Tab-separated table of C-alpha atoms in Angstrom:
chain	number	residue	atom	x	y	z
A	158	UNK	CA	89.261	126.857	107.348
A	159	UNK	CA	91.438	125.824	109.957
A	160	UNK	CA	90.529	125.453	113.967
A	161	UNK	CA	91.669	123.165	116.934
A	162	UNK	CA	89.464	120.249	115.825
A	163	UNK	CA	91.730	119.963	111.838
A	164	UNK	CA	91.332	121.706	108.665
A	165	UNK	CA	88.964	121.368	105.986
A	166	UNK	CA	89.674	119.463	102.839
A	167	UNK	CA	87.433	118.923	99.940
A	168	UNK	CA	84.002	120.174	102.296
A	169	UNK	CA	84.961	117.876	105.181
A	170	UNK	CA	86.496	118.562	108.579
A	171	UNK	CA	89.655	116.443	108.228
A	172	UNK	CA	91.277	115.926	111.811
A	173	UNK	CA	94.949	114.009	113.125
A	174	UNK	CA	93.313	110.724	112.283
A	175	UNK	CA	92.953	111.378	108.364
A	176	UNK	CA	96.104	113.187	108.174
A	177	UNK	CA	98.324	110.760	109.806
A	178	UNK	CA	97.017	107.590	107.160
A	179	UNK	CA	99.007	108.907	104.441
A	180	UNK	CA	102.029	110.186	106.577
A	181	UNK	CA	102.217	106.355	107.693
A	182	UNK	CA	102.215	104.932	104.294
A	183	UNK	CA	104.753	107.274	103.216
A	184	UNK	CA	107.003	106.458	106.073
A	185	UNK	CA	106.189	102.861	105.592
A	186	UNK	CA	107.310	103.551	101.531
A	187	UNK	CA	110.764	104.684	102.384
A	188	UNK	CA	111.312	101.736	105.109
A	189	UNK	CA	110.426	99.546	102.091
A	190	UNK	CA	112.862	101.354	99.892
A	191	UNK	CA	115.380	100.683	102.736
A	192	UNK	CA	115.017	97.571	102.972
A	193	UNK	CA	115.420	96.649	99.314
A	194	UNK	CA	118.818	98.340	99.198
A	195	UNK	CA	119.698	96.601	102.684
A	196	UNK	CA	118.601	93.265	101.377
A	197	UNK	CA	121.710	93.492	98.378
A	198	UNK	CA	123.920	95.910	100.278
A	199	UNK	CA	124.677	94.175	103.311
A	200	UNK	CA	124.222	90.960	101.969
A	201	UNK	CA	126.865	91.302	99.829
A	202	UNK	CA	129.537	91.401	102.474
A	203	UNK	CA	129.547	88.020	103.315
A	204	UNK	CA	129.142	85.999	99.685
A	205	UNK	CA	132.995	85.147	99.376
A	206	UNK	CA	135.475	85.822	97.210
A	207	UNK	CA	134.073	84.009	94.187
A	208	UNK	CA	130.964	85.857	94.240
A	209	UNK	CA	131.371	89.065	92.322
A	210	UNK	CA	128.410	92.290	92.289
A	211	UNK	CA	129.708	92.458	88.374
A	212	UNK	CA	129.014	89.444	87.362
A	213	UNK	CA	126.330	87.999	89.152
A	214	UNK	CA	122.868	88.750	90.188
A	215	UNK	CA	121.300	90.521	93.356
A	216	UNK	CA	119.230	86.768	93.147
A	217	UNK	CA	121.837	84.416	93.318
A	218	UNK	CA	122.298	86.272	96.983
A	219	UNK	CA	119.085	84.355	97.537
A	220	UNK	CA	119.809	81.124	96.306
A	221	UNK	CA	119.570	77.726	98.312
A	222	UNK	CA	123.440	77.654	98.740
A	223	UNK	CA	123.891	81.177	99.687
A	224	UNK	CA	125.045	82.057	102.914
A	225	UNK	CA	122.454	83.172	105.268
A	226	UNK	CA	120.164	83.207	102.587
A	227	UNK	CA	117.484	84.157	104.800
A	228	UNK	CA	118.685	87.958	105.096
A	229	UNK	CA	117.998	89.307	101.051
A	230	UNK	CA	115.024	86.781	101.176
A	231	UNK	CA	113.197	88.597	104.219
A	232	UNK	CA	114.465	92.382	103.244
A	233	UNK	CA	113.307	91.860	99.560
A	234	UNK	CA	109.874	90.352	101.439
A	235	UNK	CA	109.459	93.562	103.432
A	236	UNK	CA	110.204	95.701	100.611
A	237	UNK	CA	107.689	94.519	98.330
A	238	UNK	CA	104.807	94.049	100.651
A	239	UNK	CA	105.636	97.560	102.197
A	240	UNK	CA	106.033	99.441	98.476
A	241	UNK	CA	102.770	97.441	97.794
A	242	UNK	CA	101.018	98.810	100.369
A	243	UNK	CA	102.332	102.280	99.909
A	244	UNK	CA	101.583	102.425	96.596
A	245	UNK	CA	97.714	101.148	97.019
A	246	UNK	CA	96.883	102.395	100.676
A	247	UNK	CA	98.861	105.419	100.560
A	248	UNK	CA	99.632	106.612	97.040
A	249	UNK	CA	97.042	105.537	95.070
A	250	UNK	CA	94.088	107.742	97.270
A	251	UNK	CA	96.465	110.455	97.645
A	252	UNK	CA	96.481	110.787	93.405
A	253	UNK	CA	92.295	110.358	93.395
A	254	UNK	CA	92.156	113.793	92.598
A	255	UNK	CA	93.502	113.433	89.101
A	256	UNK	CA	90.404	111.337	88.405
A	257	UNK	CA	90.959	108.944	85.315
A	258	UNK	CA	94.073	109.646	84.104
A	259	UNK	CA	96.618	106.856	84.006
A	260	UNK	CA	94.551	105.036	87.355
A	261	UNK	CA	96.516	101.969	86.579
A	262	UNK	CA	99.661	103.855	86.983
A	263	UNK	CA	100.119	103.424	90.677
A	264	UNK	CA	98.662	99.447	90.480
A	265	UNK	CA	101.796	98.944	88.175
A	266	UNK	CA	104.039	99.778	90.652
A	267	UNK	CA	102.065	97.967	93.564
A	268	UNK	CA	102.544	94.654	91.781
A	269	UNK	CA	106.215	95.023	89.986
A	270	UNK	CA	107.469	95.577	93.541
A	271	UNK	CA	105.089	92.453	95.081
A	272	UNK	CA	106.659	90.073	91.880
A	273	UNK	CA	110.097	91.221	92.853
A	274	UNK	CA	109.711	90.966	96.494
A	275	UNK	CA	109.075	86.990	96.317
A	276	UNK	CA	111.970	84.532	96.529
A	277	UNK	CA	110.264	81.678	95.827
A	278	UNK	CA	110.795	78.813	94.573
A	279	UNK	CA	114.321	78.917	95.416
A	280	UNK	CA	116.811	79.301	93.031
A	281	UNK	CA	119.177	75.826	93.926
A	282	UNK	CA	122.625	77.530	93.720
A	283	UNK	CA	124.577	80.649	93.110
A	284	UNK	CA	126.756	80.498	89.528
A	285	UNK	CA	129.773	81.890	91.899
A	286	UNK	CA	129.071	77.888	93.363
A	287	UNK	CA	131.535	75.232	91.703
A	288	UNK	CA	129.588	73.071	89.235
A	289	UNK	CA	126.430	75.707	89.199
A	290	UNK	CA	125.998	76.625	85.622
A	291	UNK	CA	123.215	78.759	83.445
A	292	UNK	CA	121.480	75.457	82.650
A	293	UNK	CA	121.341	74.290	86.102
A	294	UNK	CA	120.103	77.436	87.284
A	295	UNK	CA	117.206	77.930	84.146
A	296	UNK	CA	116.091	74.637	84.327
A	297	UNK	CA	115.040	74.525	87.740
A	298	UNK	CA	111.454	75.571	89.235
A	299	UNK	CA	113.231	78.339	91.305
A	300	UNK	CA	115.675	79.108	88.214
A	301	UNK	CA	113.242	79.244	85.833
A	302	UNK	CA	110.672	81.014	88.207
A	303	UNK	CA	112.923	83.894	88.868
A	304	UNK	CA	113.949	84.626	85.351
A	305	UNK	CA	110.457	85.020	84.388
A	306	UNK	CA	108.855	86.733	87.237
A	307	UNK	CA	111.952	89.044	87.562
A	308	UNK	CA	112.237	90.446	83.977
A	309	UNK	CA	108.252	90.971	83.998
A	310	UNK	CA	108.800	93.183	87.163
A	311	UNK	CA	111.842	94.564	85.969
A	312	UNK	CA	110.122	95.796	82.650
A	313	UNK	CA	106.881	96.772	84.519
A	314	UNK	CA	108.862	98.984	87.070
A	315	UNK	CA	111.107	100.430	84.850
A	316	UNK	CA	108.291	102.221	82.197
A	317	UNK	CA	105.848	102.899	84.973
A	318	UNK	CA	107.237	106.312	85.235
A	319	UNK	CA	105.765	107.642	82.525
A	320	UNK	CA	102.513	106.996	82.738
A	321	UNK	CA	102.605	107.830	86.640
A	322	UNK	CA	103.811	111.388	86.297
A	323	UNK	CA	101.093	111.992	84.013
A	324	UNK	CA	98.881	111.437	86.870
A	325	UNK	CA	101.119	112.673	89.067
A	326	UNK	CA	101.005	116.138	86.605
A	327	UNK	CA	97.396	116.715	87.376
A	328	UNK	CA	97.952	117.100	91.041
A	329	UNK	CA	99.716	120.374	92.023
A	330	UNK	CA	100.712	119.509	95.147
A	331	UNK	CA	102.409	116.271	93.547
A	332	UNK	CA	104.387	118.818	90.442
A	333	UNK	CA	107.351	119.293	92.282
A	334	UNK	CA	108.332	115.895	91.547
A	335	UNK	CA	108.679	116.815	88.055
A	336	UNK	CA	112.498	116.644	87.459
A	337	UNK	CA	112.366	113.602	89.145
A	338	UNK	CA	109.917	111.645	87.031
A	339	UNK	CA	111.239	113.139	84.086
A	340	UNK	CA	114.509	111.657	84.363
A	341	UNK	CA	113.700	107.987	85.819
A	342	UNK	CA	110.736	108.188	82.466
A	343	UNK	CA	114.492	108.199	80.073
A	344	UNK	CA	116.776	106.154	82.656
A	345	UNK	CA	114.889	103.263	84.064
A	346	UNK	CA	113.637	102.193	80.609
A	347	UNK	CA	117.699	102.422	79.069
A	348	UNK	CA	118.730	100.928	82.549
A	349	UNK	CA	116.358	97.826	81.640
A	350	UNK	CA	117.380	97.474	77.733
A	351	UNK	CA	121.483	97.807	78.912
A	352	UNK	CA	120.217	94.987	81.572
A	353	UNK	CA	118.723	92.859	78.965
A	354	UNK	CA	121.789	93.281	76.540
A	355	UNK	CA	123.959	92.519	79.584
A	356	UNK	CA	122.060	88.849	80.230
A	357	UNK	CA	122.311	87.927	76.260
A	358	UNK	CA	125.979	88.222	77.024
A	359	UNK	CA	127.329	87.499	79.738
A	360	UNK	CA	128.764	90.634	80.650
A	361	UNK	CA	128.411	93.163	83.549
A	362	UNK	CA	124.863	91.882	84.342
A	363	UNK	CA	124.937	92.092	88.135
A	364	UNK	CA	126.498	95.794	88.170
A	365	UNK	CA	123.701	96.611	85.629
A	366	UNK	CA	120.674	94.869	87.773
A	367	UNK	CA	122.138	97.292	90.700
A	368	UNK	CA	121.853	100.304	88.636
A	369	UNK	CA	118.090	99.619	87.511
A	370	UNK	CA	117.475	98.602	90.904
A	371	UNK	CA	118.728	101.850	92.359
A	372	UNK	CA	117.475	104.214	89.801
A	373	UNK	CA	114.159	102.569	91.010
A	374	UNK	CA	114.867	102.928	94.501
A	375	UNK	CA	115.507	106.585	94.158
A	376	UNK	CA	112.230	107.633	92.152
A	377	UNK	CA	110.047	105.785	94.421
A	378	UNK	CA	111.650	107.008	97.487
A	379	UNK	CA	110.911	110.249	96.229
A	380	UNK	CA	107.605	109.586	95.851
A	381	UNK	CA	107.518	108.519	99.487
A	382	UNK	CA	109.052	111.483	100.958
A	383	UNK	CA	106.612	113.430	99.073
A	384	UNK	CA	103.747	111.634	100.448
A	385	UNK	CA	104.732	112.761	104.022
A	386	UNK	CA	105.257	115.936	102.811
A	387	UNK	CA	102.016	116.500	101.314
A	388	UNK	CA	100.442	114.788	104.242
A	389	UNK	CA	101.684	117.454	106.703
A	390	UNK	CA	101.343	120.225	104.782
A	391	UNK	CA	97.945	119.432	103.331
A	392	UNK	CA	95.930	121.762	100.816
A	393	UNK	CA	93.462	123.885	102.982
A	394	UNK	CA	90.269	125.771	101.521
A	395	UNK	CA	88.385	128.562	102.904
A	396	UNK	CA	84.661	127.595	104.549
């Protein structure tokens, strides 16, 4: 029942204090989304005319001999530590009530974004550079790195919508995001194999990063802005 001092969830009296945890992970969630777009977005204005968001990679915007390299470095930082912390402080209890099902679900997501929040090593040059090449780039620590620990969070983030909505399913509070999991379950995953084609050969592999990368902003931004949602509108029992 409800009264001045909260409502009551679950048999306890849950005041302002346990509603407004959740509420600030969400908000922190979408400020991490933000960022992540930011960090390529704005970026972008300022690589030159030989760099090209076709061709080349969101991470050769954080290369050694990018210009203010600092910028995607930091907003990629914030974005992964934030979705991180969304995902364990504030999504991850939030879900509890779907018991066992798919618990790793919301984990997979915590680390993907972590992996592909770090910058380091650094890559030593952008392939838009005169005299950078593949090899240069592959066989360095920050190359090599990056290629590794990118694709692994790529391929983590891009299938860990299926198993999340069906913990996300057992909530009802959490069902409305339905249409939304649905489709990032079919285009995240053919988002990450056209990405993987695209690096075999050479062709369109920056414009395809971008589309992975926003397909994956947009599903966990939803998930955010449902998080605040449920957080201000939480499920109330009678005493």
């Amino acid at each position: 029942m409800t009264s001045g001092q909260g409502i009551v969830i679950g048999g306890h009296r849950a005041g302002r204090s346990r509603v407004a945890h959740p509420l600030a992970w969400g908000v922190l969630g979408v400020i991490a989304q933000a960022a992540f777009m930011a960090g390529w977005l704005v970026a972008e204005t300022w690589q030159g005319p030989r760099y090209g968001p076709v061709t080349n990679t969101i991470s050769d915007m954080q290369a050694a001999t990018a210009p203010h390299a600092w910028f995607p470095i930091t907003c990629f930082a914030v974005g992964g530590l934030g979705t991180f912390c969304f995902a364990v402080f504030g999504l991850r209890p939030a879900l509890a009530g779907a018991g066992k099902v798919a618990t790793h679900a919301p984990w997979m997501l915590a680390c993907s974004a972590l992996a592909l929040g770090n910058s380091f090593p650094l890559i030593p040059c952008r392939l838009a550079d005169p005299g950078c090449t593949v090899h240069h780039q592959l066989y360095s620590p920050g190359g090599l790195t990056d290629a590794i620990v990118a694709s692994l969070a790529f391929l983590v983030l891009a299938f860990t919508p299926s198993p999340l909505w069906q913990r996300l399913q057992v909530v009802p509070q959490w069902r409305r995001l339905k249409p939304v999991m649905l489709a990032a379950r079919v285009i995240c995953p053919l988002c990450f194999i056209l990405l993987s084609v695209s690096s075999l050969t050479g062709t369109a592999e920056g414009l395809m990063e971008r589309i992975l990368t926003a397909s994956c902003v947009l599903w966990i931004s939803a998930l955010a802005i449902t998080l605040i949602v449920v957080s201000r509108h939480p499920a109330k029992t009678q005493e």
